[in-house]
Short mmCIF file of C-alpha atoms in Angstrom, two decimals:
data_model
loop_
_atom_site.label_atom_id
_atom_site.label_comp_id
_atom_site.label_asym_id
_atom_site.label_seq_id
_atom_site.Cartn_x
_atom_site.Cartn_y
_atom_site.Cartn_z
CA MET A 803 -0.21 0.15 0.36
CA ALA A 804 1.49 3.27 -1.06
CA SER A 805 2.39 5.93 1.96
CA VAL A 806 1.61 9.42 2.33
CA ASN A 807 4.92 10.23 0.98
CA ASP A 808 4.99 8.34 -1.80
CA PRO A 809 6.58 10.04 -4.76
CA GLU A 810 4.60 10.69 -8.38
CA PRO A 811 5.03 7.21 -10.37
CA ILE A 812 7.47 7.83 -13.33
CA LYS A 813 5.53 7.70 -16.70
CA ASN A 814 8.43 7.42 -18.88
CA LEU A 815 11.57 5.46 -17.65
CA SER A 816 12.90 5.64 -20.85
CA GLU A 817 14.24 9.07 -19.87
CA PHE A 818 16.88 7.26 -17.43
CA THR A 819 19.66 5.65 -17.81
CA GLU A 820 20.29 1.98 -16.61
CA SER A 821 22.08 3.25 -13.93
CA GLU A 822 20.06 5.23 -12.79
CA ARG A 823 16.92 3.27 -13.12
CA GLN A 824 19.09 0.74 -10.66
CA LEU A 825 19.77 3.41 -8.33
CA LEU A 826 15.88 4.47 -8.21
CA ASP A 827 15.09 0.85 -7.14
CA ARG A 828 17.51 0.94 -4.53
CA HIS A 829 16.10 4.11 -2.79
CA GLN A 830 12.71 2.48 -2.95
CA GLU A 831 13.88 -0.79 -1.59
CA THR A 832 15.39 1.37 1.41
CA LYS A 833 12.37 3.45 1.66
CA LYS A 834 10.54 0.19 2.12
CA LEU A 835 13.08 -1.36 4.67
CA LEU A 836 12.70 1.94 6.67
CA GLU A 837 9.20 1.87 6.60
CA GLU A 838 8.76 -1.76 7.88
CA ARG A 839 11.43 -1.05 10.58
CA ARG A 840 9.02 2.16 12.08
CA ILE A 841 6.27 -0.19 12.01
CA ALA A 842 8.27 -2.27 13.91
CA LEU A 843 9.72 0.27 16.30
CA LYS A 844 5.98 1.49 16.68
CA LYS A 845 4.51 -1.88 18.11
CA GLU A 846 7.82 -1.92 20.14
CA LEU A 847 6.99 1.69 21.72
CA GLU A 848 3.48 0.33 22.15
CA GLN A 849 4.95 -2.84 24.09
CA VAL A 850 7.18 -0.78 25.84
CA GLU A 851 4.38 1.82 27.19
CA PHE A 852 2.60 -1.38 28.21
CA ASP A 853 5.37 -2.76 30.13
CA ILE A 854 5.78 0.57 32.07
CA ILE A 855 1.67 1.13 32.83
CA GLU A 856 2.36 -2.76 34.23
CA SER A 857 5.52 -2.00 36.23
CA GLN A 858 3.89 0.77 37.74
CA ARG A 859 0.90 -1.02 38.50
CA HIS A 860 3.13 -3.86 40.19
CA TYR A 861 4.87 -1.17 41.94
CA GLY A 862 1.72 0.38 43.25
CA GLU A 863 0.35 -2.50 44.40
CA LEU A 864 3.46 -3.33 46.52
CA VAL A 865 3.54 0.01 47.89
CA ASN A 866 -0.11 0.33 48.54
CA ALA A 867 0.31 -3.18 50.24
CA HIS A 868 1.94 -1.21 53.08
CA SER A 869 -0.70 1.46 53.13
CA ALA A 870 -3.38 2.04 55.76
CA LEU A 871 -6.22 1.84 53.28
CA SER A 872 -4.75 -1.29 51.68
CA LYS A 873 -5.14 -2.95 55.35
CA LEU A 874 -8.89 -2.13 55.67
CA PRO A 875 -11.07 -4.85 55.11
CA ALA A 876 -12.83 -5.22 51.59
CA ASP A 877 -16.34 -3.92 53.58
CA VAL A 878 -14.66 -0.99 55.38
CA LEU A 879 -13.56 0.32 51.78
CA GLY A 880 -17.14 -0.28 50.63
CA ILE A 881 -18.26 2.20 52.96
CA ILE A 882 -15.98 4.51 52.12
CA PHE A 883 -16.45 4.23 48.51
CA GLU A 884 -20.46 4.42 49.60
CA VAL A 885 -19.93 7.63 51.07
CA VAL A 886 -18.08 9.29 48.24
CA LEU A 887 -20.87 8.79 45.74
CA HIS A 888 -23.59 9.84 47.89
CA GLU A 889 -21.32 13.32 48.37
CA SER A 890 -20.97 13.20 44.75
CA ARG A 891 -24.70 12.83 43.81
CA ALA A 892 -25.83 15.67 46.45
CA THR A 893 -25.99 18.20 44.02
CA GLY A 894 -28.24 16.36 41.39
CA ARG A 895 -25.61 16.94 38.78
CA PRO A 896 -23.35 13.81 37.77
CA SER A 897 -20.06 14.42 38.50
CA ASN A 898 -16.99 14.15 35.69
CA PRO A 899 -15.46 11.82 35.88
CA LEU A 900 -17.72 9.63 37.33
CA PRO A 901 -16.42 8.66 40.75
CA GLU A 902 -17.22 5.00 40.38
CA VAL A 903 -15.38 4.80 37.34
CA THR A 904 -12.29 6.75 38.82
CA ILE A 905 -12.28 4.85 41.88
CA THR A 906 -11.74 1.38 39.40
CA HIS A 907 -8.71 3.19 38.09
CA VAL A 908 -6.86 3.55 41.00
CA CYS A 909 -5.31 0.18 42.27
CA GLY A 910 -6.34 -3.39 41.14
CA LEU A 911 -7.97 -4.03 45.25
CA TRP A 912 -9.92 -1.11 44.88
CA ARG A 913 -11.29 -2.28 41.04
CA ARG A 914 -12.07 -5.76 42.84
CA VAL A 915 -13.90 -4.39 45.77
CA ALA A 916 -15.62 -2.06 43.69
CA LEU A 917 -16.64 -4.17 40.52
CA ALA A 918 -17.89 -6.58 43.48
CA MET A 919 -20.24 -3.84 44.98
CA SER A 920 -23.68 -3.74 43.32
CA SER A 921 -24.86 -0.40 45.01
CA MET A 922 -22.09 1.48 43.19
CA TRP A 923 -23.44 0.67 39.47
CA ASN A 924 -27.30 1.27 40.24
CA VAL A 925 -27.54 4.93 39.45
CA PHE A 926 -27.26 5.82 35.56
CA CYS A 927 -27.94 9.13 33.91
CA TYR A 928 -28.07 10.39 30.24
CA ASP A 929 -28.48 13.71 29.17
CA GLY A 930 -28.59 13.78 25.42
CA SER A 931 -28.29 17.43 25.10
CA VAL A 932 -24.65 17.58 26.01
CA ALA A 933 -23.62 13.74 25.61
CA LEU A 934 -20.55 13.45 23.02
CA ARG A 935 -21.81 9.85 22.43
CA VAL A 936 -24.70 7.28 23.13
CA PRO A 937 -23.03 5.25 25.98
CA LEU A 938 -24.57 1.75 24.96
CA ASP A 939 -21.11 -0.21 26.82
CA ARG A 940 -21.56 2.17 30.05
CA LEU A 941 -25.28 1.19 30.29
CA GLU A 942 -24.55 -2.27 29.52
CA ALA A 943 -21.94 -2.45 32.11
CA TYR A 944 -23.89 -1.06 34.95
CA LEU A 945 -27.09 -3.19 34.37
CA GLU A 946 -24.76 -6.31 34.53
CA ARG A 947 -22.83 -4.87 37.62
CA SER A 948 -26.06 -3.46 39.63
CA LYS A 949 -27.39 -7.48 39.55
CA GLU A 950 -30.32 -6.98 41.59
CA TYR A 951 -29.82 -3.98 43.28
CA PRO A 952 -32.50 -1.70 42.63
CA LEU A 953 -31.86 0.46 39.52
CA GLU A 954 -32.23 4.38 39.45
CA LEU A 955 -32.04 5.30 35.39
CA TRP A 956 -32.59 9.04 34.42
CA PHE A 957 -32.89 9.51 30.73
CA SER A 958 -33.20 12.82 28.84
CA PHE A 959 -33.53 12.85 25.11
CA THR A 960 -34.51 16.41 24.59
CA GLY A 961 -32.29 18.13 22.37
CA ALA A 962 -30.21 15.18 21.50
CA GLY A 963 -31.14 15.43 18.13
CA GLU A 964 -29.74 12.63 15.72
CA GLY A 965 -28.60 9.33 16.93
CA TRP A 966 -32.22 8.13 18.08
CA THR A 967 -31.94 4.36 17.30
CA GLU A 968 -28.86 4.04 19.59
CA GLN A 969 -30.65 6.20 22.04
CA PHE A 970 -33.65 4.05 21.67
CA ASP A 971 -31.80 0.83 21.91
CA MET A 972 -30.48 2.37 25.57
CA LEU A 973 -34.41 1.91 26.87
CA ARG A 974 -34.80 -1.52 25.15
CA MET A 975 -32.07 -2.33 26.98
CA VAL A 976 -33.39 -1.20 30.53
CA ILE A 977 -36.95 -3.53 29.86
CA PRO A 978 -35.26 -7.03 30.88
CA HIS A 979 -34.11 -5.54 34.44
CA MET A 980 -37.72 -3.43 35.16
CA HIS A 981 -37.86 -6.20 37.70
CA HIS A 982 -35.51 -4.52 40.18
CA CYS A 983 -35.86 -1.20 38.76
CA ARG A 984 -36.76 1.79 41.50
CA VAL A 985 -36.52 4.69 39.22
CA LEU A 986 -37.36 4.99 35.29
CA HIS A 987 -37.33 8.79 34.15
CA ILE A 988 -37.53 9.58 30.65
CA LEU A 989 -37.79 12.35 28.76
CA SER A 990 -38.08 13.41 25.40
CA ASP A 991 -39.30 15.69 22.37
CA ASP A 992 -40.50 15.65 18.64
CA ASP A 993 -36.94 14.50 17.34
CA SER A 994 -36.64 11.17 19.73
CA PRO A 995 -40.08 9.90 19.69
CA ILE A 996 -40.51 6.79 22.68
CA GLU A 997 -43.96 5.88 21.86
CA ASP A 998 -42.80 2.69 20.78
CA LEU A 999 -41.88 1.75 24.25
CA TYR A 1000 -45.61 1.81 25.62
CA VAL A 1001 -46.07 -1.89 24.41
CA ASP A 1002 -43.19 -3.18 26.14
CA LEU A 1003 -44.56 -1.35 29.63
CA GLU A 1004 -47.83 -2.76 29.33
CA LYS A 1005 -47.39 -5.69 30.63
CA VAL A 1006 -43.92 -5.33 32.29
CA SER A 1007 -43.59 -6.59 36.01
CA ALA A 1008 -41.83 -4.02 38.14
CA PRO A 1009 -42.59 -4.59 41.72
CA MET A 1010 -39.87 -2.09 42.89
CA LEU A 1011 -40.76 0.79 41.03
CA GLU A 1012 -41.45 3.91 43.14
CA VAL A 1013 -40.48 6.53 40.72
CA PHE A 1014 -41.62 6.86 37.13
CA ALA A 1015 -41.85 9.65 34.42
CA MET A 1016 -42.64 9.25 30.65
CA CYS A 1017 -42.84 12.49 28.83
CA PRO A 1018 -42.80 12.52 25.18
CA ASP A 1019 -43.25 16.35 24.54
CA LYS A 1020 -44.65 15.86 21.43
CA THR A 1021 -46.24 18.47 19.21
CA PHE A 1022 -49.87 18.32 18.01
CA PRO A 1023 -51.49 20.26 15.39
CA ILE A 1024 -53.38 23.53 16.51
CA GLN A 1025 -56.76 22.01 14.94
CA PHE A 1026 -58.57 19.21 17.05
CA ASP A 1027 -62.06 17.90 18.00
CA LEU A 1028 -62.41 18.80 22.00
CA GLN A 1029 -65.67 16.69 21.48
CA GLN A 1030 -63.55 13.24 21.05
CA THR A 1031 -60.86 13.78 23.51
CA GLY A 1032 -62.43 14.85 26.38
CA MET A 1033 -61.31 12.58 29.57
CA ASN A 1034 -64.04 11.69 32.27
CA GLU A 1035 -62.15 8.65 33.93
CA TRP A 1036 -58.94 7.45 34.50
CA SER A 1037 -58.59 3.77 33.07
CA PRO A 1038 -55.30 2.54 33.68
CA THR A 1039 -53.49 0.95 30.34
CA THR A 1040 -49.89 0.07 31.84
CA LEU A 1041 -47.67 -0.62 34.41
CA PHE A 1042 -50.31 -2.99 36.35
CA GLY A 1043 -47.22 -5.01 37.86
CA ALA A 1044 -46.12 -1.64 39.50
CA PRO A 1045 -47.65 -2.13 43.07
CA SER A 1046 -45.12 0.01 44.99
CA LEU A 1047 -45.24 3.01 42.32
CA LYS A 1048 -45.49 6.42 44.41
CA TYR A 1049 -44.54 9.07 42.21
CA LEU A 1050 -45.89 9.75 38.53
CA ARG A 1051 -45.29 12.13 35.95
CA LEU A 1052 -46.31 12.56 32.72
CA ASP A 1053 -47.03 15.47 30.51
CA THR A 1054 -50.03 16.63 28.52
CA THR A 1055 -49.02 14.21 25.31
CA SER A 1056 -48.56 10.94 27.32
CA PHE A 1057 -51.33 10.48 29.43
CA ASP A 1058 -53.75 9.30 26.75
CA LYS A 1059 -51.40 6.32 26.27
CA ILE A 1060 -49.74 5.98 29.59
CA ARG A 1061 -51.76 5.44 32.90
CA PRO A 1062 -51.01 3.58 35.40
CA PRO A 1063 -52.94 2.58 38.06
CA LEU A 1064 -53.05 5.55 40.54
CA ASP A 1065 -54.55 3.79 44.14
CA THR A 1066 -50.50 3.82 45.54
CA ILE A 1067 -49.72 7.77 44.10
CA VAL A 1068 -47.99 10.06 46.52
CA ASP A 1069 -46.97 12.53 44.22
CA LEU A 1070 -48.89 12.97 40.70
CA ARG A 1071 -47.39 15.61 38.04
CA LEU A 1072 -49.44 15.99 34.83
CA GLU A 1073 -47.78 18.99 33.41
CA ARG A 1074 -46.96 20.40 29.81
CA ARG A 1075 -43.08 20.65 30.21
CA ARG A 1076 -42.55 23.62 28.22
CA ILE A 1077 -44.45 27.02 28.66
CA HIS A 1078 -44.27 28.19 25.16
CA HIS A 1079 -45.15 24.69 23.67
CA ALA A 1080 -48.29 24.12 21.37
CA ALA A 1081 -51.71 23.26 22.34
CA THR A 1082 -52.32 19.54 22.79
CA PRO A 1083 -55.82 17.87 22.36
CA TYR A 1084 -56.12 16.07 25.78
CA TRP A 1085 -58.15 17.39 28.46
CA PHE A 1086 -60.29 16.50 31.37
CA GLU A 1087 -63.90 16.64 32.57
CA ALA A 1088 -64.29 17.62 36.37
CA SER A 1089 -65.09 14.10 37.33
CA MET A 1090 -61.38 13.14 36.34
CA LEU A 1091 -60.10 16.18 38.61
CA ASP A 1092 -62.63 15.05 41.45
CA HIS A 1093 -61.67 11.34 41.11
CA ILE A 1094 -57.67 12.15 41.03
CA LEU A 1095 -57.94 14.71 44.15
CA SER A 1096 -59.98 11.81 45.77
CA LEU A 1097 -56.96 8.89 45.75
CA PRO A 1098 -56.52 7.92 49.02
CA ASN A 1099 -52.75 7.89 49.23
CA LEU A 1100 -52.17 11.37 47.16
CA GLU A 1101 -50.20 14.19 49.18
CA THR A 1102 -48.95 16.51 46.35
CA LEU A 1103 -50.63 17.28 43.24
CA SER A 1104 -49.20 19.65 40.08
CA LEU A 1105 -51.25 20.49 37.04
CA TRP A 1106 -49.77 22.64 34.43
CA ARG A 1107 -51.59 23.96 31.28
CA VAL A 1108 -53.91 20.69 31.61
CA TYR A 1109 -57.45 21.99 30.36
CA VAL A 1110 -60.68 20.92 32.81
CA ASP A 1111 -63.92 21.35 31.66
CA ILE A 1112 -65.69 22.71 34.71
CA THR A 1113 -69.25 23.25 34.10
CA ASP A 1114 -71.51 25.37 35.74
CA PRO A 1115 -73.21 21.97 37.42
CA ALA A 1116 -69.92 20.86 38.28
CA TYR A 1117 -68.48 23.85 40.02
CA ASN A 1118 -71.90 24.45 41.96
CA ARG A 1119 -71.97 21.00 43.34
CA HIS A 1120 -73.47 20.01 47.01
CA ALA A 1121 -71.11 18.11 48.72
CA PRO A 1122 -67.13 18.95 48.52
CA VAL A 1123 -64.80 17.22 47.12
CA ARG A 1124 -62.89 15.14 49.94
CA ALA A 1125 -59.15 14.99 49.33
CA ARG A 1126 -58.08 13.63 52.79
CA SER A 1127 -54.50 13.14 52.42
CA LEU A 1128 -53.37 15.88 49.86
CA LYS A 1129 -50.77 17.90 51.31
CA HIS A 1130 -49.43 19.99 48.17
CA PHE A 1131 -51.47 21.66 45.30
CA ARG A 1132 -50.33 23.20 42.40
CA CYS A 1133 -52.07 24.74 38.85
CA ASP A 1134 -52.17 27.49 36.75
CA GLY A 1135 -55.28 29.26 35.82
CA ALA A 1136 -54.39 30.22 32.52
CA LEU A 1137 -56.81 27.93 30.86
CA ASP A 1138 -59.66 27.48 32.78
CA PHE A 1139 -61.25 27.85 36.33
CA VAL A 1140 -59.23 24.98 38.23
CA PRO A 1141 -57.77 27.41 40.85
CA HIS A 1142 -61.50 29.14 41.30
CA TYR A 1143 -62.82 25.18 41.47
CA PHE A 1144 -60.23 23.71 43.93
CA LEU A 1145 -61.00 26.99 46.50
CA SER A 1146 -64.65 26.55 46.34
CA ASN A 1147 -65.20 22.63 46.09
CA VAL A 1148 -62.47 20.76 47.54
CA SER A 1149 -62.07 19.57 51.31
CA ALA A 1150 -58.48 19.45 52.19
CA PRO A 1151 -57.72 18.99 56.17
CA ALA A 1152 -54.11 18.09 55.64
CA LEU A 1153 -53.26 20.56 52.91
CA GLU A 1154 -49.76 22.58 53.88
CA SER A 1155 -49.46 24.74 50.58
CA ILE A 1156 -51.31 25.85 47.29
CA THR A 1157 -49.21 27.44 44.65
CA ILE A 1158 -51.39 28.87 41.46
CA ASP A 1159 -49.65 30.30 38.53
CA SER A 1160 -51.35 33.44 36.57
CA PHE A 1161 -54.51 33.33 38.64
CA ILE A 1162 -57.26 35.23 37.42
CA ILE A 1163 -59.22 35.77 40.59
CA GLY A 1164 -61.88 37.89 39.12
CA ARG A 1165 -62.87 35.68 36.20
CA ARG A 1166 -65.48 33.86 38.33
CA GLU A 1167 -66.46 34.55 41.88
CA LEU A 1168 -65.48 31.86 44.62
CA ARG A 1169 -68.65 29.84 46.20
CA ASP A 1170 -69.53 31.35 49.34
CA THR A 1171 -68.63 28.57 51.22
CA ASP A 1172 -67.44 27.68 55.12
CA ASN A 1173 -64.71 26.17 53.12
CA VAL A 1174 -60.97 26.94 54.53
CA PHE A 1175 -57.74 24.95 54.79
CA PRO A 1176 -56.94 24.22 58.34
CA SER A 1177 -53.72 23.35 58.14
CA LEU A 1178 -52.61 25.69 55.54
CA HIS A 1179 -48.92 27.16 55.81
CA THR A 1180 -47.79 28.50 52.41
CA LEU A 1181 -49.67 30.45 49.50
CA VAL A 1182 -48.09 31.12 46.56
CA LEU A 1183 -49.67 33.24 43.89
CA ASN A 1184 -47.87 33.98 40.48
CA LYS A 1185 -48.55 36.27 38.60
CA PRO A 1186 -52.33 36.94 39.70
CA PHE A 1187 -54.32 39.63 38.38
CA ASN A 1188 -58.05 40.34 39.30
CA TYR A 1189 -59.49 41.29 36.28
CA PRO A 1190 -61.94 42.24 35.56
CA PRO A 1191 -61.36 44.48 38.85
CA GLU A 1192 -63.73 42.96 41.63
CA PRO A 1193 -62.37 43.46 45.23
CA ALA A 1194 -65.01 41.14 46.54
CA ARG A 1195 -63.85 38.12 44.35
CA LEU A 1196 -60.18 38.85 45.42
CA PHE A 1197 -61.60 39.05 49.37
CA GLY A 1198 -63.18 35.64 48.70
CA MET A 1199 -59.85 34.20 47.72
CA MET A 1200 -58.17 35.64 50.89
CA LYS A 1201 -61.09 34.39 52.92
CA THR A 1202 -60.97 31.06 51.97
CA THR A 1203 -57.03 31.12 52.99
CA ARG A 1204 -57.16 33.02 55.63
CA ASN A 1205 -54.91 30.14 57.69
CA THR A 1206 -51.96 31.11 55.57
CA LYS A 1207 -49.03 31.67 57.47
CA HIS A 1208 -46.55 32.58 54.70
CA LEU A 1209 -47.39 34.30 51.36
CA VAL A 1210 -45.43 34.40 48.29
CA LEU A 1211 -46.62 36.95 45.97
CA SER A 1212 -44.91 37.90 42.40
CA LEU A 1213 -46.35 40.86 40.84
CA ASP A 1214 -43.80 40.91 37.71
CA ASP A 1215 -46.39 41.13 34.88
CA PRO A 1216 -45.42 44.57 33.24
CA ARG A 1217 -48.77 44.37 31.11
CA HIS A 1218 -50.52 44.97 34.37
CA ASP A 1219 -51.00 47.80 36.93
CA HIS A 1220 -50.57 45.91 40.34
CA THR A 1221 -50.85 48.79 42.55
CA ARG A 1222 -54.37 48.18 42.53
CA PHE A 1223 -54.15 44.93 43.38
CA LEU A 1224 -51.95 45.26 46.26
CA ASP A 1225 -54.11 48.21 47.57
CA HIS A 1226 -57.39 45.83 47.43
CA MET A 1227 -55.59 43.34 49.30
CA ALA A 1228 -54.16 45.45 51.90
CA GLU A 1229 -57.79 46.90 52.39
CA ALA A 1230 -59.02 43.50 52.49
CA VAL A 1231 -56.20 42.61 55.21
CA ILE A 1232 -57.94 45.69 57.44
CA LEU A 1233 -61.55 44.95 56.87
CA CYS A 1234 -62.03 41.01 56.30
CA ASP A 1235 -58.93 40.07 59.00
CA ALA A 1236 -57.92 38.03 56.24
CA TRP A 1237 -54.44 36.68 56.71
CA SER A 1238 -54.17 38.08 59.99
CA GLY A 1239 -52.16 35.12 61.14
CA LEU A 1240 -49.38 35.73 58.48
CA GLU A 1241 -45.96 35.56 59.73
CA GLN A 1242 -43.89 35.51 56.51
CA LEU A 1243 -44.18 37.67 53.28
CA THR A 1244 -42.10 37.11 50.08
CA LEU A 1245 -42.80 40.03 47.91
CA ASN A 1246 -41.46 39.51 44.09
CA MET A 1247 -41.94 43.14 42.82
CA ARG A 1248 -40.78 46.37 42.29
CA SER A 1249 -40.64 48.73 44.87
CA ARG A 1250 -43.05 51.25 43.48
CA THR A 1251 -45.50 48.78 43.08
CA LEU A 1252 -45.52 48.20 46.49
CA GLU A 1253 -44.73 51.67 48.14
CA PRO A 1254 -48.37 52.90 47.98
CA GLY A 1255 -50.28 50.22 50.04
CA TYR A 1256 -47.23 48.61 52.22
CA ARG A 1257 -48.14 51.26 55.16
CA GLN A 1258 -51.66 49.46 55.29
CA LEU A 1259 -50.47 46.51 54.55
CA MET A 1260 -48.37 46.24 57.70
CA GLN A 1261 -50.89 47.42 59.85
CA GLY A 1262 -53.36 44.43 59.03
CA LEU A 1263 -50.36 41.77 59.67
CA PRO A 1264 -49.74 42.21 63.19
CA LYS A 1265 -47.90 38.91 63.67
CA LEU A 1266 -45.85 39.22 60.61
CA SER A 1267 -41.95 38.63 61.41
CA ALA A 1268 -40.15 38.56 58.24
CA MET A 1269 -40.38 39.74 54.69
CA ARG A 1270 -38.07 39.16 51.79
CA VAL A 1271 -37.81 41.39 48.49
CA PRO A 1272 -35.59 41.28 45.59
CA GLN A 1273 -32.00 43.18 46.35
CA LEU A 1274 -32.68 46.43 44.17
CA CYS A 1275 -36.29 46.48 45.95
CA LEU A 1276 -34.39 46.46 49.40
CA ASP A 1277 -31.88 48.83 48.35
CA ASP A 1278 -34.58 51.22 47.64
CA MET A 1279 -36.41 50.83 50.59
CA ARG A 1280 -33.24 51.38 52.62
CA GLU A 1281 -32.58 54.46 50.66
CA ASN A 1282 -35.68 56.19 51.17
CA ASN A 1283 -35.91 55.28 54.59
CA TRP A 1284 -39.18 53.24 54.56
CA GLU A 1285 -41.23 53.08 58.05
CA LEU A 1286 -41.11 49.29 58.95
CA PRO A 1287 -42.49 47.63 62.47
CA ALA A 1288 -39.44 46.97 64.36
CA ARG A 1289 -40.86 43.54 64.71
CA VAL A 1290 -40.49 43.16 60.73
CA GLY A 1291 -36.84 41.81 59.67
CA LEU A 1292 -35.87 42.52 55.77
CA GLU A 1293 -34.08 39.75 54.02
CA VAL A 1294 -33.10 39.56 50.43
CA LEU A 1295 -34.76 37.30 47.99
CA GLU A 1296 -32.14 35.42 46.16
CA ASP A 1297 -33.47 32.37 44.59
CA SER A 1298 -36.89 31.53 43.40
CA LYS A 1299 -36.39 27.83 43.68
CA ALA A 1300 -35.76 28.16 47.49
CA VAL A 1301 -39.19 29.80 47.80
CA LEU A 1302 -41.75 27.51 45.77
CA PRO A 1303 -42.65 24.13 47.66
CA LEU A 1304 -41.27 21.62 46.61
CA SER A 1305 -42.65 18.25 48.33
CA TRP A 1306 -41.50 15.74 46.20
CA PRO A 1307 -38.23 13.45 46.13
CA THR A 1308 -36.57 15.23 43.23
CA GLY A 1309 -34.14 13.74 40.97
CA PRO A 1310 -31.04 15.19 39.18
CA SER A 1311 -31.47 19.00 38.73
CA TRP A 1312 -30.97 18.93 35.35
CA LEU A 1313 -33.92 16.75 34.87
CA ASP A 1314 -36.13 17.50 37.71
CA ILE A 1315 -35.89 21.10 38.84
CA GLU A 1316 -34.69 23.18 35.82
CA GLU A 1317 -37.56 21.59 33.90
CA ASP A 1318 -40.18 22.36 36.60
CA PRO A 1319 -42.75 24.79 34.71
CA PHE A 1320 -43.70 26.47 37.86
CA ILE A 1321 -39.92 27.39 38.57
CA THR A 1322 -39.38 28.50 35.05
CA ALA A 1323 -42.45 30.95 35.34
CA PHE A 1324 -41.22 32.47 38.59
CA THR A 1325 -39.06 34.77 37.54
CA LEU A 1326 -36.84 37.00 39.77
CA LEU A 1327 -36.79 40.35 39.64
CA GLY A 1328 -33.42 42.05 38.56
CA LEU A 1329 -34.58 45.08 37.22
CA GLU A 1330 -34.14 48.83 38.72
CA PRO A 1331 -37.47 49.52 40.87
#
């Protein structure tokens, strides 16, 4: 085979004398011998480098044999390795390089101990948007080394683009191991369809499965027939063999096909993943929402851009919906009357937090009931507005949530003048004795919005002891010497994630927190007041 540096072939040898032709042949032969020698030297160099590595390994093993760590029993080393793994996973982001892989490269003893520990290989994370390749070999090794230890598998194919065939092969590899899978979390998009996995999940046995997320995030045409797509009952379609399932996350493009039984569910998230995603044709009737709220073990319910058709007969029901176990409820009010329906018709004695995004309070009057939430601690209102301006409807909402101890109020929508909203709120605090037990106040707003009514607001909140505002708002308050009661301590609002109630066991932050639509919609103000 010709080498890169081969000269151009001679077209007419007749131009050369006999002695010149012989000299050319000798040069060619010499070049050939030198190239062969070069190949041999390369192989010899590779062998030398390998021998150096082996010598270093034997040297290291002999030296390490006298170190304190090498004298530790294998079970003690294993405990140390598990602590290292725990610390590396505490942030929610997989470390690079992976600590379990690094440990196996230290020495032969560590490698033998680590490979024998199934607990070191049970967590696998893949983020297709940043991965340089599809790690089929790594997943195969983890599945083999984890043996029967409970698996935690996190896949995000969102933004992965090409290479979908190999990515789907990863999911296929998981199915035979579902019997010892504790977490299966899959996020995707139009470029990486996962619908073919639905059939595999129908009859799979997953007795250890506790956390399951399936979010295809598909795009649907804008035109659809609402009359044919409403759901009035949750008829299970899959994962019948998952009696331990506690956490379920589906997006608005998956629950038409993927509906596990809900009897054991503790945390349920039905959310459109991307705020500006196109509309989807799946919606609930009020009876479906009633069924979900009444689930015996449900403690957390999160609804985002899930349209619920609430008719007048459903809204004006005679008996409240009993949500006996519910502790945390989140929804948005952009599409329908779910916030109004919940506040008017749901009895939840254990409810601790309510989070509502885009609550159009004046859109519908709350029913005049004695419904209160006796255990309510935190109320989050992100971008609420009382339109049309109906103070009585705002008062009704405050009356129903009057047991609130911590109010989080974000008024950052530039399309609306929030001053009137705060005026009405301050008026209700005084006249209706609403929120009189409030102890903490978190306000994500400009100082010019807060200034006109803050004195009246402070007057009506006798138990208020802490108030958090954005840095620029705080600076303006101090610069202009705002008069606050001595009992009220001012703090800086620095992180919206620390404000919003998150009650479920979260996974890697790059999968579970940054994709949370409520956190995405809560924009911490950083503009000049």
